[in-house]
Amino acid sequence: NTKKFNHFSTAYVVGKKTGEILETVVESSESNNIYEQSKLAAEKIILAENRFEIKIFRPSIVIGHSKTYFAFNFSGLYGFIRRLVQFKNIITKANKQYLENNPIKLIMDEDVLVNVVPVDYVAKAAVKVGLSNTTQKVFHLTSKSVPKAITVVDAIFKMVGAGKPVYSNST
């Protein structure tokens, strides 16, 4: 007879809320997208169930393994990386020097923070908390050191060999 139920949600159930986010039940939020809305709805359904000891894990943006960098997901951040590699390959086939002379221009708020967390950290923390006897229900599985988006994007462009992009805050 199962007595415990561990659920993976997302740190983004808080939607557009900013600042310090506590590890508490979210009653409502102004969402950015349907994904966040669906995760909040799932949390509400699960929390309404009282046959189990509930634990909700809220990871931020899960990336590859901290040592091997291996990832098997090609959506979200990894979808962006894959498409950037494809774009770079197409451009360099046509003109090898093009990206050196014409950097890619991105519209982005350079001060936005991107909370990424390695998959092995998420798995290890979830198992530890899942096996614990704590009565706390909500757990953020996020990174304590959060880089700016520009740092992440610059690292991706360098890794891909697409040159350093040029940033703009508006169209």
mmCIF file of C-alpha atoms in Angstrom, residues 15-162:
data_model
loop_
_atom_site.group_PDB
_atom_site.id
_atom_site.type_symbol
_atom_site.label_atom_id
_atom_site.label_comp_id
_atom_site.label_asym_id
_atom_site.label_seq_id
_atom_site.Cartn_x
_atom_site.Cartn_y
_atom_site.Cartn_z
ATOM 1 C CA GLY A 15 4.466 32.649 -12.940
ATOM 2 C CA LYS A 16 5.285 36.349 -13.131
ATOM 3 C CA LYS A 17 6.088 36.737 -9.446
ATOM 4 C CA THR A 18 9.644 37.922 -8.779
ATOM 5 C CA GLY A 19 11.913 38.157 -5.773
ATOM 6 C CA GLU A 20 12.311 35.533 -3.080
ATOM 7 C CA ILE A 21 9.953 32.615 -3.638
ATOM 8 C CA LEU A 22 9.205 30.553 -0.555
ATOM 9 C CA GLU A 23 8.797 26.776 -0.501
ATOM 10 C CA THR A 24 5.060 26.991 0.090
ATOM 11 C CA VAL A 25 1.825 26.036 -1.619
ATOM 12 C CA VAL A 26 0.900 28.497 -4.379
ATOM 13 C CA GLU A 27 -2.792 29.324 -4.303
ATOM 14 C CA SER A 28 -2.804 31.339 -7.525
ATOM 15 C CA SER A 29 -0.413 33.118 -9.831
ATOM 16 C CA GLU A 30 -0.361 35.098 -13.036
ATOM 17 C CA SER A 31 1.251 32.595 -15.393
ATOM 18 C CA ASN A 32 3.556 33.309 -18.309
ATOM 19 C CA ASN A 33 2.331 30.325 -20.329
ATOM 20 C CA ILE A 34 0.171 27.193 -20.395
ATOM 21 C CA TYR A 35 3.023 25.038 -19.075
ATOM 22 C CA GLU A 36 3.135 27.001 -15.818
ATOM 23 C CA GLN A 37 -0.676 26.913 -15.604
ATOM 24 C CA SER A 38 -0.716 23.134 -16.081
ATOM 25 C CA LYS A 39 1.910 22.587 -13.373
ATOM 26 C CA LEU A 40 -0.009 24.765 -10.900
ATOM 27 C CA ALA A 41 -3.248 22.909 -11.705
ATOM 28 C CA ALA A 42 -1.491 19.562 -11.149
ATOM 29 C CA GLU A 43 -0.145 20.726 -7.787
ATOM 30 C CA LYS A 44 -3.656 21.694 -6.679
ATOM 31 C CA ILE A 45 -5.056 18.282 -7.664
ATOM 32 C CA ILE A 46 -2.266 16.456 -5.844
ATOM 33 C CA LEU A 47 -2.511 18.600 -2.711
ATOM 34 C CA ALA A 48 -6.264 17.939 -2.538
ATOM 35 C CA GLU A 49 -5.506 14.220 -2.194
ATOM 36 C CA ASN A 50 -5.202 13.131 1.422
ATOM 37 C CA ARG A 51 -4.461 9.405 1.098
ATOM 38 C CA PHE A 52 -0.736 10.025 0.717
ATOM 39 C CA GLU A 53 2.138 11.913 2.266
ATOM 40 C CA ILE A 54 2.755 14.451 -0.508
ATOM 41 C CA LYS A 55 6.078 15.997 -1.499
ATOM 42 C CA ILE A 56 6.281 18.406 -4.427
ATOM 43 C CA PHE A 57 9.648 18.982 -6.098
ATOM 44 C CA ARG A 58 10.073 22.244 -7.992
ATOM 45 C CA PRO A 59 13.218 22.199 -10.112
ATOM 46 C CA SER A 60 14.226 25.234 -12.143
ATOM 47 C CA ILE A 61 15.630 24.732 -15.663
ATOM 48 C CA VAL A 62 17.149 21.233 -15.616
ATOM 49 C CA ILE A 63 20.303 20.904 -17.695
ATOM 50 C CA GLY A 64 22.729 18.068 -18.419
ATOM 51 C CA HIS A 65 24.849 16.185 -15.905
ATOM 52 C CA SER A 66 27.237 18.381 -13.888
ATOM 53 C CA LYS A 67 30.312 16.317 -14.867
ATOM 54 C CA THR A 68 29.538 14.729 -18.244
ATOM 55 C CA TYR A 69 27.162 17.465 -19.517
ATOM 56 C CA PHE A 70 25.116 14.651 -21.063
ATOM 57 C CA ALA A 71 21.496 15.552 -21.770
ATOM 58 C CA PHE A 72 18.755 13.654 -23.525
ATOM 59 C CA ASN A 73 16.200 16.448 -23.830
ATOM 60 C CA PHE A 74 16.185 18.551 -26.971
ATOM 61 C CA SER A 75 13.492 21.070 -26.143
ATOM 62 C CA GLY A 76 13.727 24.346 -24.245
ATOM 63 C CA LEU A 77 17.330 25.398 -23.717
ATOM 64 C CA TYR A 78 18.676 22.349 -25.563
ATOM 65 C CA GLY A 79 16.305 22.995 -28.463
ATOM 66 C CA PHE A 80 17.795 26.493 -28.716
ATOM 67 C CA ILE A 81 21.325 25.043 -28.715
ATOM 68 C CA ARG A 82 20.444 22.448 -31.357
ATOM 69 C CA ARG A 83 18.878 25.064 -33.627
ATOM 70 C CA LEU A 84 21.860 27.370 -33.155
ATOM 71 C CA VAL A 85 24.212 24.548 -34.229
ATOM 72 C CA GLN A 86 22.043 23.887 -37.300
ATOM 73 C CA PHE A 87 21.963 27.599 -38.168
ATOM 74 C CA LYS A 88 25.730 27.951 -37.737
ATOM 75 C CA ASN A 89 26.377 24.905 -39.942
ATOM 76 C CA ILE A 90 24.130 26.241 -42.722
ATOM 77 C CA ILE A 91 25.713 29.702 -42.613
ATOM 78 C CA THR A 92 29.317 28.449 -42.528
ATOM 79 C CA LYS A 93 28.685 26.096 -45.467
ATOM 80 C CA ALA A 94 27.598 29.096 -47.519
ATOM 81 C CA ASN A 95 30.326 31.434 -46.254
ATOM 82 C CA LYS A 96 32.916 30.223 -43.739
ATOM 83 C CA GLN A 97 33.792 33.741 -42.498
ATOM 84 C CA TYR A 98 30.243 35.140 -42.345
ATOM 85 C CA LEU A 99 29.648 34.868 -38.582
ATOM 86 C CA GLU A 100 33.078 36.316 -37.815
ATOM 87 C CA ASN A 101 32.178 39.484 -39.721
ATOM 88 C CA ASN A 102 28.435 39.548 -38.971
ATOM 89 C CA PRO A 103 27.635 38.593 -35.378
ATOM 90 C CA ILE A 104 24.167 37.279 -34.610
ATOM 91 C CA LYS A 105 21.947 39.952 -33.075
ATOM 92 C CA LEU A 106 19.709 38.965 -30.180
ATOM 93 C CA ILE A 107 16.972 40.919 -28.462
ATOM 94 C CA MET A 108 17.383 40.141 -24.784
ATOM 95 C CA ASP A 109 17.337 41.801 -21.412
ATOM 96 C CA GLU A 110 20.939 41.188 -20.410
ATOM 97 C CA ASP A 111 20.184 41.430 -16.678
ATOM 98 C CA VAL A 112 17.643 38.583 -16.589
ATOM 99 C CA LEU A 113 18.801 35.713 -14.412
ATOM 100 C CA VAL A 114 18.659 32.089 -15.596
ATOM 101 C CA ASN A 115 18.390 29.466 -12.882
ATOM 102 C CA VAL A 116 19.807 26.250 -14.314
ATOM 103 C CA VAL A 117 20.383 23.113 -12.273
ATOM 104 C CA PRO A 118 22.175 19.898 -13.315
ATOM 105 C CA VAL A 119 20.036 16.770 -13.641
ATOM 106 C CA ASP A 120 22.236 14.772 -11.250
ATOM 107 C CA TYR A 121 21.708 17.393 -8.533
ATOM 108 C CA VAL A 122 17.928 17.259 -9.055
ATOM 109 C CA ALA A 123 17.877 13.447 -8.917
ATOM 110 C CA LYS A 124 20.087 13.247 -5.808
ATOM 111 C CA ALA A 125 18.127 15.935 -3.935
ATOM 112 C CA ALA A 126 14.747 14.418 -4.875
ATOM 113 C CA VAL A 127 15.767 10.968 -3.644
ATOM 114 C CA LYS A 128 17.153 12.377 -0.391
ATOM 115 C CA VAL A 129 14.030 14.447 0.312
ATOM 116 C CA GLY A 130 11.690 11.732 -0.942
ATOM 117 C CA LEU A 131 13.114 9.225 1.519
ATOM 118 C CA SER A 132 13.139 11.669 4.430
ATOM 119 C CA ASN A 133 10.484 11.862 7.131
ATOM 120 C CA THR A 134 9.974 15.611 6.848
ATOM 121 C CA THR A 135 6.407 16.911 6.893
ATOM 122 C CA GLN A 136 7.294 19.820 4.609
ATOM 123 C CA LYS A 137 5.404 19.525 1.308
ATOM 124 C CA VAL A 138 7.208 21.793 -1.167
ATOM 125 C CA PHE A 139 10.894 21.724 -2.116
ATOM 126 C CA HIS A 140 12.716 23.976 -4.558
ATOM 127 C CA LEU A 141 15.425 22.098 -6.442
ATOM 128 C CA THR A 142 17.218 25.133 -7.821
ATOM 129 C CA SER A 143 20.701 26.563 -8.039
ATOM 130 C CA LYS A 144 22.040 28.915 -5.384
ATOM 131 C CA SER A 145 24.319 30.688 -7.870
ATOM 132 C CA VAL A 146 22.248 32.086 -10.700
ATOM 133 C CA PRO A 147 24.033 33.525 -13.759
ATOM 134 C CA LYS A 148 22.740 36.312 -15.950
ATOM 135 C CA ALA A 149 21.170 35.229 -19.240
ATOM 136 C CA ILE A 150 23.964 36.962 -21.142
ATOM 137 C CA THR A 151 26.545 34.713 -19.399
ATOM 138 C CA VAL A 152 24.612 31.578 -20.348
ATOM 139 C CA VAL A 153 24.024 32.674 -23.947
ATOM 140 C CA ASP A 154 27.656 33.771 -24.389
ATOM 141 C CA ALA A 155 28.811 30.343 -23.127
ATOM 142 C CA ILE A 156 26.436 28.565 -25.527
ATOM 143 C CA PHE A 157 27.638 30.614 -28.509
ATOM 144 C CA LYS A 158 31.272 29.950 -27.555
ATOM 145 C CA MET A 159 30.633 26.212 -27.140
ATOM 146 C CA VAL A 160 28.908 26.063 -30.535
ATOM 147 C CA GLY A 161 31.579 28.204 -32.217
ATOM 148 C CA ALA A 162 29.054 30.775 -33.421
#
